[in-house]
Every structure is written in structure tokens, then in C-alpha cells.
Short mmCIF file of C-alpha atoms and ligand atoms in Angstrom, two decimals:
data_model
loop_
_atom_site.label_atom_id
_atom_site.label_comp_id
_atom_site.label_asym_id
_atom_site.label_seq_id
_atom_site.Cartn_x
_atom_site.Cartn_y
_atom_site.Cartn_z
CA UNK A 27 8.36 15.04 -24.16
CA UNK A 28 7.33 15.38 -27.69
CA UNK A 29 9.06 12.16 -29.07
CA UNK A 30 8.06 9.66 -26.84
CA UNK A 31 6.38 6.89 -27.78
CA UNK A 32 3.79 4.77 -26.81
CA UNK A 33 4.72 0.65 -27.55
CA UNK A 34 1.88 -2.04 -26.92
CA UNK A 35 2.30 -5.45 -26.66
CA UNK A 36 -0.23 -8.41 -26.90
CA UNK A 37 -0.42 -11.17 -25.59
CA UNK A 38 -2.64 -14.52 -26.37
CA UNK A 39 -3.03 -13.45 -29.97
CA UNK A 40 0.17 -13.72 -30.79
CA UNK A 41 -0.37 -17.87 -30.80
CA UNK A 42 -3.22 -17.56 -32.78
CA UNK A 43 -1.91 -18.70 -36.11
CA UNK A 44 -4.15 -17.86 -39.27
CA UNK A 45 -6.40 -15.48 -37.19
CA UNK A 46 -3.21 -13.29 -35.65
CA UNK A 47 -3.31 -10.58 -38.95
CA UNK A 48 -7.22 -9.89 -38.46
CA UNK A 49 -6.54 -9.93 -35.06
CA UNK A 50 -4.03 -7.30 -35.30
CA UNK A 51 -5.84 -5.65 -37.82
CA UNK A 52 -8.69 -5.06 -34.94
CA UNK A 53 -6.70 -3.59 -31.99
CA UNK A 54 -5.47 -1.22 -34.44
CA UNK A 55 -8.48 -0.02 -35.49
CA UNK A 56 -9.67 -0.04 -31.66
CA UNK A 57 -6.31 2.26 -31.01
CA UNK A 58 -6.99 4.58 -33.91
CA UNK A 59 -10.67 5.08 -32.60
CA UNK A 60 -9.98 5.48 -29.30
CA UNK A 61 -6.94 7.85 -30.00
CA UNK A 62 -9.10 10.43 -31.82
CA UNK A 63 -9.77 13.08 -28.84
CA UNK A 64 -6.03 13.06 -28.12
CA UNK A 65 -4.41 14.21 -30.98
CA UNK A 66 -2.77 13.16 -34.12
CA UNK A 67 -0.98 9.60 -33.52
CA UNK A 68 0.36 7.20 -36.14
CA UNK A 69 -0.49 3.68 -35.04
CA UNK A 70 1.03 0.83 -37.27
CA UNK A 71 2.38 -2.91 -35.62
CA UNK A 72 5.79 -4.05 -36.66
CA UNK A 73 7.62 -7.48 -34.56
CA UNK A 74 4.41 -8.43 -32.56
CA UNK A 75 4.36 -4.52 -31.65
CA UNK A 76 1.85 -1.78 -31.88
CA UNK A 77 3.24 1.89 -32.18
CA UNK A 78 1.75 4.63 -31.08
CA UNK A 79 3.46 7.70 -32.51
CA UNK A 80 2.46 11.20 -31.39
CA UNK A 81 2.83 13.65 -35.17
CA UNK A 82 2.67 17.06 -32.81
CA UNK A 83 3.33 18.93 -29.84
CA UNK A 84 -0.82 19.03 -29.35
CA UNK A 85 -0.98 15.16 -28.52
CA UNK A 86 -1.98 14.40 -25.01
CA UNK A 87 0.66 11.54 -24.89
CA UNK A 88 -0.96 10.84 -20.85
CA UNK A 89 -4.30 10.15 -21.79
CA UNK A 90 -3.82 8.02 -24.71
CA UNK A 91 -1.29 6.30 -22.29
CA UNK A 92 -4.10 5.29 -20.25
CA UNK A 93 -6.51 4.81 -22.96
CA UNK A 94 -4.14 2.05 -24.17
CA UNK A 95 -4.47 0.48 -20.76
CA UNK A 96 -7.55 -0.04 -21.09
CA UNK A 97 -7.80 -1.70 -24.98
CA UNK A 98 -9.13 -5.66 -24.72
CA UNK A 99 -5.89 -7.41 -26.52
CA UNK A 100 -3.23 -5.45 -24.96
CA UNK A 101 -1.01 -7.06 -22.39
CA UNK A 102 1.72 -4.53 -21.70
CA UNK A 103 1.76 -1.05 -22.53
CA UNK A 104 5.23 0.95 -22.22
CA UNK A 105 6.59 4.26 -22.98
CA UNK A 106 9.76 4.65 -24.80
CA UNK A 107 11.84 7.05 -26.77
CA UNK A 108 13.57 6.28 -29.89
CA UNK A 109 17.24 6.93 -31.31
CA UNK A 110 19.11 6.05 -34.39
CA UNK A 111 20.61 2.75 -34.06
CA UNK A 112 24.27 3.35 -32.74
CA UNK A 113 25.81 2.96 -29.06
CA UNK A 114 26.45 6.51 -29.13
CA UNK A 115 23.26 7.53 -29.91
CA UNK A 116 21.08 5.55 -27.49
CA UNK A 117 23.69 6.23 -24.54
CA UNK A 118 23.08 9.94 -25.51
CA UNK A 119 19.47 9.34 -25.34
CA UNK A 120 20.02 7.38 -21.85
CA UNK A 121 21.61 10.61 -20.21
CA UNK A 122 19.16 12.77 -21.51
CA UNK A 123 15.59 10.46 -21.09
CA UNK A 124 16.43 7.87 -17.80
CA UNK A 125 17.03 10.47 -15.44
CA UNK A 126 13.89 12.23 -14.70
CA UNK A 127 12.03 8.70 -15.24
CA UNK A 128 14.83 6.73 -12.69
CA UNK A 129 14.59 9.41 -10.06
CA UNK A 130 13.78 8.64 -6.61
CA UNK A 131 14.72 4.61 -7.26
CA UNK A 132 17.10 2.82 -5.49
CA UNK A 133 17.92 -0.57 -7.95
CA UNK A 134 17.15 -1.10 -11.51
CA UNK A 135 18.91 -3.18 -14.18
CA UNK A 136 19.47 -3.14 -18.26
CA UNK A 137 17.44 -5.93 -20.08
CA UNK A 138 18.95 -4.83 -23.62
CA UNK A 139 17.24 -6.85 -26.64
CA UNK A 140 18.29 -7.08 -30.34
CA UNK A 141 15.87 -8.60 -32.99
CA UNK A 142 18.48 -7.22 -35.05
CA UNK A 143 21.36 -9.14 -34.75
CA UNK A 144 23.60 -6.98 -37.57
CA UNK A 145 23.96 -4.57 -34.23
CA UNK A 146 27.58 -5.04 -33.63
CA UNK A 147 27.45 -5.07 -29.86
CA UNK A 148 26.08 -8.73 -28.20
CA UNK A 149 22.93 -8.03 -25.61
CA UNK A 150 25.09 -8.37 -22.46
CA UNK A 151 27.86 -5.90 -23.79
CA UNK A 152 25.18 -3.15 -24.23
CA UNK A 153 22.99 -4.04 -21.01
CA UNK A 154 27.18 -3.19 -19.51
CA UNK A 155 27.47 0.25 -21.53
CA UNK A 156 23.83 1.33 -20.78
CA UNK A 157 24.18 0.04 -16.96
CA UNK A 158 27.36 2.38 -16.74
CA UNK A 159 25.97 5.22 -17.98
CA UNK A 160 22.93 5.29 -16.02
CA UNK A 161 24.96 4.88 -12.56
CA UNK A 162 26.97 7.76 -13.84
CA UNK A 163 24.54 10.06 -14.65
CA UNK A 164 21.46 8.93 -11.77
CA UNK A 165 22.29 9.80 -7.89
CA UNK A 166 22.14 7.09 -5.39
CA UNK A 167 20.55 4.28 -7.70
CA UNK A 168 22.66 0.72 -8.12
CA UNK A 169 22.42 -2.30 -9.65
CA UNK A 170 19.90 -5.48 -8.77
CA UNK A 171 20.00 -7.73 -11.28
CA UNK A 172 17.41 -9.93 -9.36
CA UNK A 173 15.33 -8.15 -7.79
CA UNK A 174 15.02 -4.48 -9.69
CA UNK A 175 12.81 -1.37 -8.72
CA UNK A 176 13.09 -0.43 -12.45
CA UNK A 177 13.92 -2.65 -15.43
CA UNK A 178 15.69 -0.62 -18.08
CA UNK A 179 15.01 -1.97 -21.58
CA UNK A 180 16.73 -1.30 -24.66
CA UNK A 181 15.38 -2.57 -27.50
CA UNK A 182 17.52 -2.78 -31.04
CA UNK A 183 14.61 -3.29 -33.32
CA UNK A 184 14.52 -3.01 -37.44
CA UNK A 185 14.11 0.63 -37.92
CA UNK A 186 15.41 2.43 -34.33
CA UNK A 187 16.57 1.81 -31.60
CA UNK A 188 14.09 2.15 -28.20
CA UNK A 189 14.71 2.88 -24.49
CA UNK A 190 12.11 2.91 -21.55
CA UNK A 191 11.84 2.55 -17.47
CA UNK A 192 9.51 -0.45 -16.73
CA UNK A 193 6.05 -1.04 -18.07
CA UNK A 194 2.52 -1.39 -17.03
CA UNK A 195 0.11 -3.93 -17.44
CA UNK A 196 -2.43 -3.95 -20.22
CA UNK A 197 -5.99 -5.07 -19.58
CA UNK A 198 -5.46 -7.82 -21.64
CA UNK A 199 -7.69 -10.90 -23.13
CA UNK A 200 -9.02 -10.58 -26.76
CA UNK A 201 -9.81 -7.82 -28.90
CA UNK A 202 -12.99 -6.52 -28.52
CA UNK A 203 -15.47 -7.95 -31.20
CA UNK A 204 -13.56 -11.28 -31.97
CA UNK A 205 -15.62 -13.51 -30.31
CA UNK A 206 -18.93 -11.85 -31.47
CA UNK A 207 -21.46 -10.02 -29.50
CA UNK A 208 -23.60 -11.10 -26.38
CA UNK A 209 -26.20 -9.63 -24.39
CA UNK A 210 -25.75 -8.34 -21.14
CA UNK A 211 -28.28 -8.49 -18.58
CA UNK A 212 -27.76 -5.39 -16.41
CA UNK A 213 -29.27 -3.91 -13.73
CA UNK A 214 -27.82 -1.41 -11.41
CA UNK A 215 -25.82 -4.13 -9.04
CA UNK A 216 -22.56 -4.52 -8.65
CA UNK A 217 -22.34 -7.88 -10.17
CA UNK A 218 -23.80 -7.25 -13.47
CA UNK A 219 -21.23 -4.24 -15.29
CA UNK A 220 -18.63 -6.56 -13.77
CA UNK A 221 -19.84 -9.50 -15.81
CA UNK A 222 -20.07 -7.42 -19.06
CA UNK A 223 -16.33 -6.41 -18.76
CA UNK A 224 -15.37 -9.88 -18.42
CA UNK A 225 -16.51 -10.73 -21.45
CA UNK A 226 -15.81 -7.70 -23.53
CA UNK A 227 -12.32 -8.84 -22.06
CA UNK A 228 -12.49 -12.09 -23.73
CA UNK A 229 -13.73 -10.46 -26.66
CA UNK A 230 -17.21 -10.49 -27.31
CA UNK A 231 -18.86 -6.91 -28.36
CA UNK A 232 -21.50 -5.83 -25.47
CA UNK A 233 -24.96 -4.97 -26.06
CA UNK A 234 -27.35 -4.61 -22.73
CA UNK A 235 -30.41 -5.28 -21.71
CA UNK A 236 -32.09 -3.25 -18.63
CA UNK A 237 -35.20 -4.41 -17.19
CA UNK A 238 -37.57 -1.35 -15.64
CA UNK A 239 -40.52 -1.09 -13.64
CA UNK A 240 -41.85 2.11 -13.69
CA UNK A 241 -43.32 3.67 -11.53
CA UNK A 242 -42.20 1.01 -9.07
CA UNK A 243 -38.62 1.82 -9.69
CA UNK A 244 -37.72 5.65 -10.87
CA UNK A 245 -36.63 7.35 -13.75
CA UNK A 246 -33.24 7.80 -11.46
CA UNK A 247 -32.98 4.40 -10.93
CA UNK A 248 -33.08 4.37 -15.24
CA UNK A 249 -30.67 7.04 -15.00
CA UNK A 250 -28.01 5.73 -12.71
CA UNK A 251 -27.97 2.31 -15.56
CA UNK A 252 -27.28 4.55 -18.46
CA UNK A 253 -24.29 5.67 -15.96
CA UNK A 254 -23.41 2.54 -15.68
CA UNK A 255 -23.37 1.45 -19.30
CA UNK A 256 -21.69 4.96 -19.79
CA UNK A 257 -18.93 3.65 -17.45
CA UNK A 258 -18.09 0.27 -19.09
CA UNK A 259 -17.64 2.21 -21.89
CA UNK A 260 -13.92 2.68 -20.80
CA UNK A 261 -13.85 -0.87 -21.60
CA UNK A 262 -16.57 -2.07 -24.05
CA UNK A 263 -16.33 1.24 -26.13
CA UNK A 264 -20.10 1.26 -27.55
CA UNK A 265 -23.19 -0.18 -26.01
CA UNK A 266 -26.28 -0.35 -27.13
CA UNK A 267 -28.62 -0.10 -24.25
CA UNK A 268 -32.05 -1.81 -24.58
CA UNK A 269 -34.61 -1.12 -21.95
CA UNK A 270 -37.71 -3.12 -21.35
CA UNK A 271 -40.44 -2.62 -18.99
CA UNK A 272 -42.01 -5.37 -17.00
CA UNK A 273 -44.40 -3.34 -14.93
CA UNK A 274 -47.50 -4.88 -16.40
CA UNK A 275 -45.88 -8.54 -16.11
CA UNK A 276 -44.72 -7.74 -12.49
CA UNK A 277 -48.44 -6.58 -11.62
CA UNK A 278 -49.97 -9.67 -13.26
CA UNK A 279 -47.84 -12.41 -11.03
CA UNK A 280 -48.50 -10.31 -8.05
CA UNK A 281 -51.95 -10.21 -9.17
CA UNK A 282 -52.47 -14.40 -9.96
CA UNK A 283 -49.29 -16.04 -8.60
CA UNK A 284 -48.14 -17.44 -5.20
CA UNK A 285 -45.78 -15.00 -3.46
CA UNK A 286 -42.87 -17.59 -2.78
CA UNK A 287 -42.94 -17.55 -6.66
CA UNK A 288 -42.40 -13.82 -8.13
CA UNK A 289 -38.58 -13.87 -7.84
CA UNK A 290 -38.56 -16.81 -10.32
CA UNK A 291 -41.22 -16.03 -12.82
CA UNK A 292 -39.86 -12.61 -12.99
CA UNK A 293 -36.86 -13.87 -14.06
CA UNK A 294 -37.92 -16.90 -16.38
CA UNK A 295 -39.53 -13.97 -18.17
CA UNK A 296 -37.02 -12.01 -18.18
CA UNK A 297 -34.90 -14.87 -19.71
CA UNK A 298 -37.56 -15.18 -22.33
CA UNK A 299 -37.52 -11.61 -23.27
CA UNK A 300 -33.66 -11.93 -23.16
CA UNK A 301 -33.65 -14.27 -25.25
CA UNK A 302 -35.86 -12.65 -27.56
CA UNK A 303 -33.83 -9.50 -27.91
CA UNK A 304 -30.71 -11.40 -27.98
CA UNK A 305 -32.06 -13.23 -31.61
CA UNK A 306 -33.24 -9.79 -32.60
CA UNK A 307 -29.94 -8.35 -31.89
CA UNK A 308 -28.01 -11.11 -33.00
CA UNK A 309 -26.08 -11.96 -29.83
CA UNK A 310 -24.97 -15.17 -29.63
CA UNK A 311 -25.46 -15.33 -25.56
CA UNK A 312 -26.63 -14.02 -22.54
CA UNK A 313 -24.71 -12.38 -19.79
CA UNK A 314 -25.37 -12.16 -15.93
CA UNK A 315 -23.78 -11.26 -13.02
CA UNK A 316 -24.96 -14.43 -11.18
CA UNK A 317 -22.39 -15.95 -8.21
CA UNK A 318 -23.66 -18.86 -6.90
CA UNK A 319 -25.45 -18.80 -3.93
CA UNK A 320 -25.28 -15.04 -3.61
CA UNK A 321 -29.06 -15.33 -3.45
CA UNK A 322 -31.94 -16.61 -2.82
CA UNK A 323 -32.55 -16.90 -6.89
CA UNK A 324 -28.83 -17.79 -7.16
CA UNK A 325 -28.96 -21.76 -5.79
CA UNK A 326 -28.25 -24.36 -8.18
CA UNK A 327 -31.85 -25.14 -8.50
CA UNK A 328 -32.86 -21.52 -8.89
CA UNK A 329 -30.44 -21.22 -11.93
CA UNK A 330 -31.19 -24.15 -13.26
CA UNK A 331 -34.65 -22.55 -13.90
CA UNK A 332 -33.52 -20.14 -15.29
CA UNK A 333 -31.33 -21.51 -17.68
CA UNK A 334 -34.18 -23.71 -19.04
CA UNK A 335 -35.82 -20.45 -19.87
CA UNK A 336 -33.08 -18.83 -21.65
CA UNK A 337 -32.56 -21.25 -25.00
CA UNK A 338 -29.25 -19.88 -25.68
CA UNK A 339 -26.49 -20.24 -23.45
CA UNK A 340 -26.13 -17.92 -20.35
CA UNK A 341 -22.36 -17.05 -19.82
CA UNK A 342 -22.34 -16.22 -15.87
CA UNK A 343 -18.37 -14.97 -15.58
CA UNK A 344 -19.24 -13.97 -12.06
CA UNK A 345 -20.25 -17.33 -11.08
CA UNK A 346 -17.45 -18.63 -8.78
CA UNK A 347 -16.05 -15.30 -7.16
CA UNK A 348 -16.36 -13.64 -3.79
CA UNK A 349 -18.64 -10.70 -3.23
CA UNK A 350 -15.33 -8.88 -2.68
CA UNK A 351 -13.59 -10.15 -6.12
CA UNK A 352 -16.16 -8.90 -7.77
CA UNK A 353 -15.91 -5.75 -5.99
CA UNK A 354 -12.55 -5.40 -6.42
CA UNK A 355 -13.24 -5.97 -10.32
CA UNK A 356 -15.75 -3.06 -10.00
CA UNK A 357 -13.14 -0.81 -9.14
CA UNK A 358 -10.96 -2.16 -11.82
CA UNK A 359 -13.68 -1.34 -14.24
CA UNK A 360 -14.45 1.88 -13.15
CA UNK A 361 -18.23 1.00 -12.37
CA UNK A 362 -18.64 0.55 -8.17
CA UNK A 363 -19.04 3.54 -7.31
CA UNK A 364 -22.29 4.05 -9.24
CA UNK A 365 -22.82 0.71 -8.93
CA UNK A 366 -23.22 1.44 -4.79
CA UNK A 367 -25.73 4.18 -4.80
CA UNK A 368 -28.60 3.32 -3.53
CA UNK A 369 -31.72 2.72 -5.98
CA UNK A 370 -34.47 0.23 -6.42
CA UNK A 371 -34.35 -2.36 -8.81
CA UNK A 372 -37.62 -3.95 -10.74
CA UNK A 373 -36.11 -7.44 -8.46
CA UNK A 374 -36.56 -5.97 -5.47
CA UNK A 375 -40.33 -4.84 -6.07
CA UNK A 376 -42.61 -7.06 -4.52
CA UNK A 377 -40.24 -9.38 -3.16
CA UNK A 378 -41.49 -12.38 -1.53
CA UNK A 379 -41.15 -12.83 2.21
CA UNK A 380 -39.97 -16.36 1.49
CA UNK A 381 -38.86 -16.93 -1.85
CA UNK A 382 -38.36 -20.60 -3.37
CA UNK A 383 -34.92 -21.68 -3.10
CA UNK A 384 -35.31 -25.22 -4.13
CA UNK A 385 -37.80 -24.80 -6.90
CA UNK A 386 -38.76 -27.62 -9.40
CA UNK A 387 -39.56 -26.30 -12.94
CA UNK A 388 -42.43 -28.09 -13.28
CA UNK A 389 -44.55 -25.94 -10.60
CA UNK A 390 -42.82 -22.87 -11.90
CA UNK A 391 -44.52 -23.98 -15.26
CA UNK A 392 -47.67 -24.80 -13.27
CA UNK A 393 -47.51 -21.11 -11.99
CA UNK A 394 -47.36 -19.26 -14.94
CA UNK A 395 -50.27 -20.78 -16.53
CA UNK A 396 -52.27 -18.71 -14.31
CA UNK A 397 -51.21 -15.58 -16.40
CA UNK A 398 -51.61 -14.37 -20.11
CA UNK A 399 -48.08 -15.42 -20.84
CA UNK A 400 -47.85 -14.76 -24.73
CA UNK A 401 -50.05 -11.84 -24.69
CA UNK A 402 -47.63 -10.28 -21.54
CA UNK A 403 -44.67 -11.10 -23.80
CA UNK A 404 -45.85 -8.88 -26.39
CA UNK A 405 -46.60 -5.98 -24.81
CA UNK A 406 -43.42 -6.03 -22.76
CA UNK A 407 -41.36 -6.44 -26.23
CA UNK A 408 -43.24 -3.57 -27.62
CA UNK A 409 -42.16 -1.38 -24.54
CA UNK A 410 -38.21 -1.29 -25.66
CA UNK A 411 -36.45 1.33 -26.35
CA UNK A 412 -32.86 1.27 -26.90
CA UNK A 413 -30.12 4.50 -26.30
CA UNK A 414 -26.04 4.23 -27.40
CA UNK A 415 -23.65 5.02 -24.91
CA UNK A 416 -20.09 5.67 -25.95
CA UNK A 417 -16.62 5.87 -24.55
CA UNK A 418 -16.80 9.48 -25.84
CA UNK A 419 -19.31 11.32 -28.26
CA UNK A 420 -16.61 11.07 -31.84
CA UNK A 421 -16.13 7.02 -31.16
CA UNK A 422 -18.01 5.74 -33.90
P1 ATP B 514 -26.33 -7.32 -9.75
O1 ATP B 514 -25.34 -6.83 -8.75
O2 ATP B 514 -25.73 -7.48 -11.10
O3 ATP B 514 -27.60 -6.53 -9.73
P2 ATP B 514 -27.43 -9.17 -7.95
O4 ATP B 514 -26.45 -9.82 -7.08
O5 ATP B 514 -28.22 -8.04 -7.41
O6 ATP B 514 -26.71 -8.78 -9.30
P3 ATP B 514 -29.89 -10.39 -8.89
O7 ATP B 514 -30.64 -9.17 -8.60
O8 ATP B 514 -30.40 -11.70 -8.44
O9 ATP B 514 -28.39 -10.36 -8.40
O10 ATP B 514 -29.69 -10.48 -10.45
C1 ATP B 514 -28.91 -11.48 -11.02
C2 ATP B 514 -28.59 -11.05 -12.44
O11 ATP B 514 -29.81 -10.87 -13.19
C3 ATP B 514 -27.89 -9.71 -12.51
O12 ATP B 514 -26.51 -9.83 -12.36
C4 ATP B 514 -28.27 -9.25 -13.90
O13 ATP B 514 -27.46 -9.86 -14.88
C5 ATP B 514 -29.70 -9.77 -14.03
N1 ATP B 514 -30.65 -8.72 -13.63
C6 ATP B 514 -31.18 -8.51 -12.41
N2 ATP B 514 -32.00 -7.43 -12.42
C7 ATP B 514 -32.00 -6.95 -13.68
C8 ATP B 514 -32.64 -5.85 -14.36
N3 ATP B 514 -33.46 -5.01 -13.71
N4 ATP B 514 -32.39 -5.67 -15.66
C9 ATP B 514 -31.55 -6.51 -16.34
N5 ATP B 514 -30.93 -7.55 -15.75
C10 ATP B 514 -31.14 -7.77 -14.45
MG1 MG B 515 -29.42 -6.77 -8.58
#
């Protein structure tokens, strides 16, 4: 249906005063970059709107459907066709567009809207016409005007007029990049992708931060993160992914520290190292898929240590939800299913028998003094490499 539109509508940012233009100004440019592989579209915003017009029969109208589902900022996403701005012609378009799109439903009813008020019918008189129409021309369907199957909208806005069946959620929250970037912790959980989306959601650009162990974990294991980062890309459009490798650390606590301890020097150093790339990177904070009392190194105490490592704050979206919200979220994201197969992860090398779930920071501290620490710092910073993932290979 070459001349239907796609019509986006945000949300939060509208109340944003002052900032509401740039933020505009950004899901734009996120729509134009993500519409690239699907054709020719003009996008412009007009009446807290975004358009999304298809220029040729090429367009693949579906996918950038979905594509707009899945832009930060977005609350709703329709699709609509336009007419000239007379009864005649949108009742026209009615008989010709609702059918195929009402088929199958048993109730609907007309929400008709003017922001232009010169339109000499009042809301309710064409919400009556339009109603008619449709139960005229669309078998079997009547009218619920409380509780509809479909909610037929007619919109009389400046330039045209616009019908459409229902709409669909957006993913909503804040443009992507308004809240500046932060560092995402990931491994190849569950929990961590989850915690990156959340934030990308409420803005904040992702870059991520994978910890190896090779040869304790396997190149696979590398593999199935790059997936990973590959698969938030749906949502977080670029990452950078950073990878560090803690083999030699991981071999030194073994080597000089007491077992019930590894967990949680592992991770103060990897908070340090975190930390370290986060300045580099200039990311404001740290990300991690921590839900309190998941695990061992999850207790109050546990993160308490490792928040006194970090220096910058640790945003930890995941914190209060279920294993199963956070799977559920997985799904959402598009990331569970690689999140679920089965790999090793540098954590679970050489875990203690009995890790510390009350620790006190001060015999943490007294732990680590038994190891190199600044020299074992170094070398693990000078292991990192760093590879781009994209939501597709043109996305720059
Ligand atoms: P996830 O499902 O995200 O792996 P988890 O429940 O397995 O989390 P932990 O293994 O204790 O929990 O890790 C807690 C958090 O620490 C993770 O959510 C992630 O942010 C970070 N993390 C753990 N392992 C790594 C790693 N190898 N590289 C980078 N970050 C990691
Ligand atoms: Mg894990």
C-alpha cells in the first residue's frame, strides 16, 4: 500500500520545555539512520508528530514499521493513510483503506480529532459519518464505544487529513544519547544485555566492557558476547565493545589469595579496570546487571564492596526485579536466547567452594595486598581491544 504512512508519537519529551527541539532533532536523526536499508522515506515532525513518508514503491514500509518500534523516544507508533481534507475524501479513503485492516473484528469505534478547528464538521459529527460508513462497508463488525477491538482514528491535522486501525506501542523512554554515555559491564548472562537496554532506554549511549579469561573461558564464549552486543543493537544502535583479559590477575589471586575471596577481588578489579576504561571512554557510569541477592556476590555487603571500588557511580537497573522480569525483558530485547547457551564465564573460573557473603572491605583490602596490584592493572589495561557492533553494517 504505497501511500501509507508511518506516524510516531513521543512521549516524556514532549514536557521537556527548552530541551524538546534538540530532543526532536535526535529521534529524527535516529529514524533517518535507521531507515536507510529500507528505502527512501521522508521523515520530518509537525504537532508533536514524526512522519515517516515512504517516496517509492521500493520502501519496505514493514520493516521500518518495526524498526520504529524499537527507537528509544517513541511511545506509539501507528500506520495511517492520508487524504485531502474534506468529508468526502476521507470517507472515500475509509471504504477503500479500513476494510482489509478491520477484517475479522467484531467492535471498534471512531475517535475523530481536529487540531484544525477551520474543519467545518465538530469531532463527534465526523466520528458519526466515519462510524456509518465503516458498518456499511465491514461485515459483521459493530459499535463499542467502551470497550473496542479496534479504535478508528481520524485525525484532521494542518496539511491532510489521516486515518488508521489502532496503534502499537513504542519502546519508549528517551532518545538514545540524551543522557550521555555509560559503560556496560557485560558478560554473557542474562542479566547484563538486559541492564544495557534499560538504560539506552532512558537515554544514555552504550559502550561495553567484556571481561575474558582465556584459555580458561573460549574464544566461543568471546564469540557468543559479540552476539550479544550484536543483539542490543536493535536497541542501542552502535556499541563499542571493549574486551579485557584478566587471566593473569585471575591466576595471581588463585595463586596468593584465600579461596572464600576470588569472587570479590575479581570483581573489585574489575570495577577498577571499569572504571578506568569508563574515564578513558568518557562514560559517565557504570552498568551491571546486578539483582540483589541473586548471588552470592550480589548481598548488600558484597555490593557494597564493590561499589567502593568503582569511583563513579554504578547504575544497577536490574537491581529490584525477579529472575523472571528480567527474563521476560530478555525476550523483549531480543537477547535470551543467546543469552541461554551455555558457556563459561571468567566468574565462574575458579570459583570458591564458599565464597564470602558478608565481607568487610577492610580484609578484602588486606587480601589484595598479597598481589602486585598496580603492576596487574597495567598489564590487564594493555590487553584491550575494542570491536563496533552495529544494528546493521551502513548505520554510521
Ligand atoms: P549476568 O546474567 O549479567 O551475567 P549474573 O547474574 O551472572 O549476571 P554475576 O556473574 O555475578 O551475575 O555478574 C554480575 C554483573 O557483573 C553482571 O551483570 C555484569 O554486569 C558484570 N559481569 C560479570 N561477569 C562479567 C564479565 N565477564 N565481563 C564483564 N562484566 C561482567
Ligand atoms: Mg554472569
Amino acid at each position: 500500500m504505497i501511500n501509507e504512512v508511518i506516524l510516531c508519537k513521543y512521549g516524556e519529551i514532549v514536557l521537556k520545555g527548552q530541551n524538546r527541539r534538540n530532543f526532536e532533532s535526535m529521534l529524527i536523526k535516529e529514524l533517518r539512520r535507521r531507515a536507510s536499508p529500507h528505502g527512501v522515506f521522508k521523515i520530518y515532525s509537525r504537532q508533536s508528530t514524526i512522519y515517516v513518508e515512504p517516496q517509492n514503491d521500493e520502501c519496505d514500509i514493514d520493516a521500518m514499521y518495526t524498526t520504529a518500534r524499537h527507537v528509544f523516544g517513541i511511545v506509539a507508533v501507528n500506520r495511517a493513510r492520508a487524504c485531502e481534507k474534506s468529508i468526502d475524501a476521507i470517507m472515500a479513503l475509509c471504504e477503500e483503506y479500513l476494510p482489509d485492516k478491520l477484517y475479522g473484528k467484531r467492535t471498534f469505534k471512531v475517535d475523530a480529532k481536529r487540531s484544525d478547528k477551520s474543519f467545518p464538521m465538530t469531532s463527534p459529527e465526523i466520528s458519526a459519518a466515519v462510524g456509518g460508513r465503516i458498518l456499511s462497508c465491514v461485515r459483521g463488525i459493530r459499535v463499542d464505544v467502551k470497550n473496542p477491538e479496534v479504535t478508528v482514528t481520524v485525525e484532521i491535522r494542518d496539511s491532510l487529513a489521516y486515518v488508521r486501525a489502532g496503534q502499537e506501542a513504542g519502546a519508549g523512554g528517551l532518545p538514545l544519547r540524551s543522557a550521555g554515555r555509560g559503560l556496560l559491564l557485560l558478560s554473557g548472562g542474562i542479566d547484563s544485555p538486559v541492564a544495557g537496554c534499560m538504560m539506552a532506554k532512558r537515554g544514555l549511549e552504550i559502550e561495553a566492557l567484556h571481561f575474558e579469561s582465556f584459555p580458561y573461558t573460549s574464544e566461543r564464549a568471546r564469540e557468543k558476547v559479540m552476539q550479544l552486543a550484536e543483539e542490543m543493537c536493535e536497541f542501542c544502535s552502535r556499541i563499542h565493545v571493549h574486551v579485557i583479559s584478566l587471566t593473569e590477575i585471575q591466576e595471581a589471586l588463585r595463586d596468593s589469595c584465600d579461596e572464600d575471596y576470588f569472587t570479590l577481588l575479581l570483581r573489585i578489579f574489575m570495577m577498577k579496570l571499569s572504571e578506568r576504561v569508563a574515564r578513558e571512554y568518557k562514560c559517565g557510569a557504570l552498568i551491571t546487571g546486578e539483582s540483589l541477592g541473586q548471588v552470592a556476590s550480589q548481598t548488600l555487603d558484597a555490593i557494597a564492596v564493590t561499589d567502593s571500588a568503582a569511583g563513579i557511580p554504578v547504575l544497577r537497573p536490574c537491581i529490584g526485579l525477579d529472575k523472571n522480569e528480567i527474563v521476560n525483558l530478555a525476550r523483549y530485547f531480543g537477547t535470551f536466547e543467546t543469552s541461554i547457551l551455555p558457556f563459561e564465564d571468567c566468574c565462574t573460573v575458579f570459583t570458591p567452594r564458599h565464597p564470602k557473603t558478608k565481607p568487610r572491605i577492610e580484609d578484602c583490602l588486606a587480601q589484595l595486598e598479597r598481589v602486585d596490584f598496580e603492576g596487574l592493572m597495567e598489564r590487564a589495561y594493555a590487553t584491550l581491544t575494542t570491536e563496533t557492533k552495529l544494528v546493521f553494517p551502513e548505520y554510521r
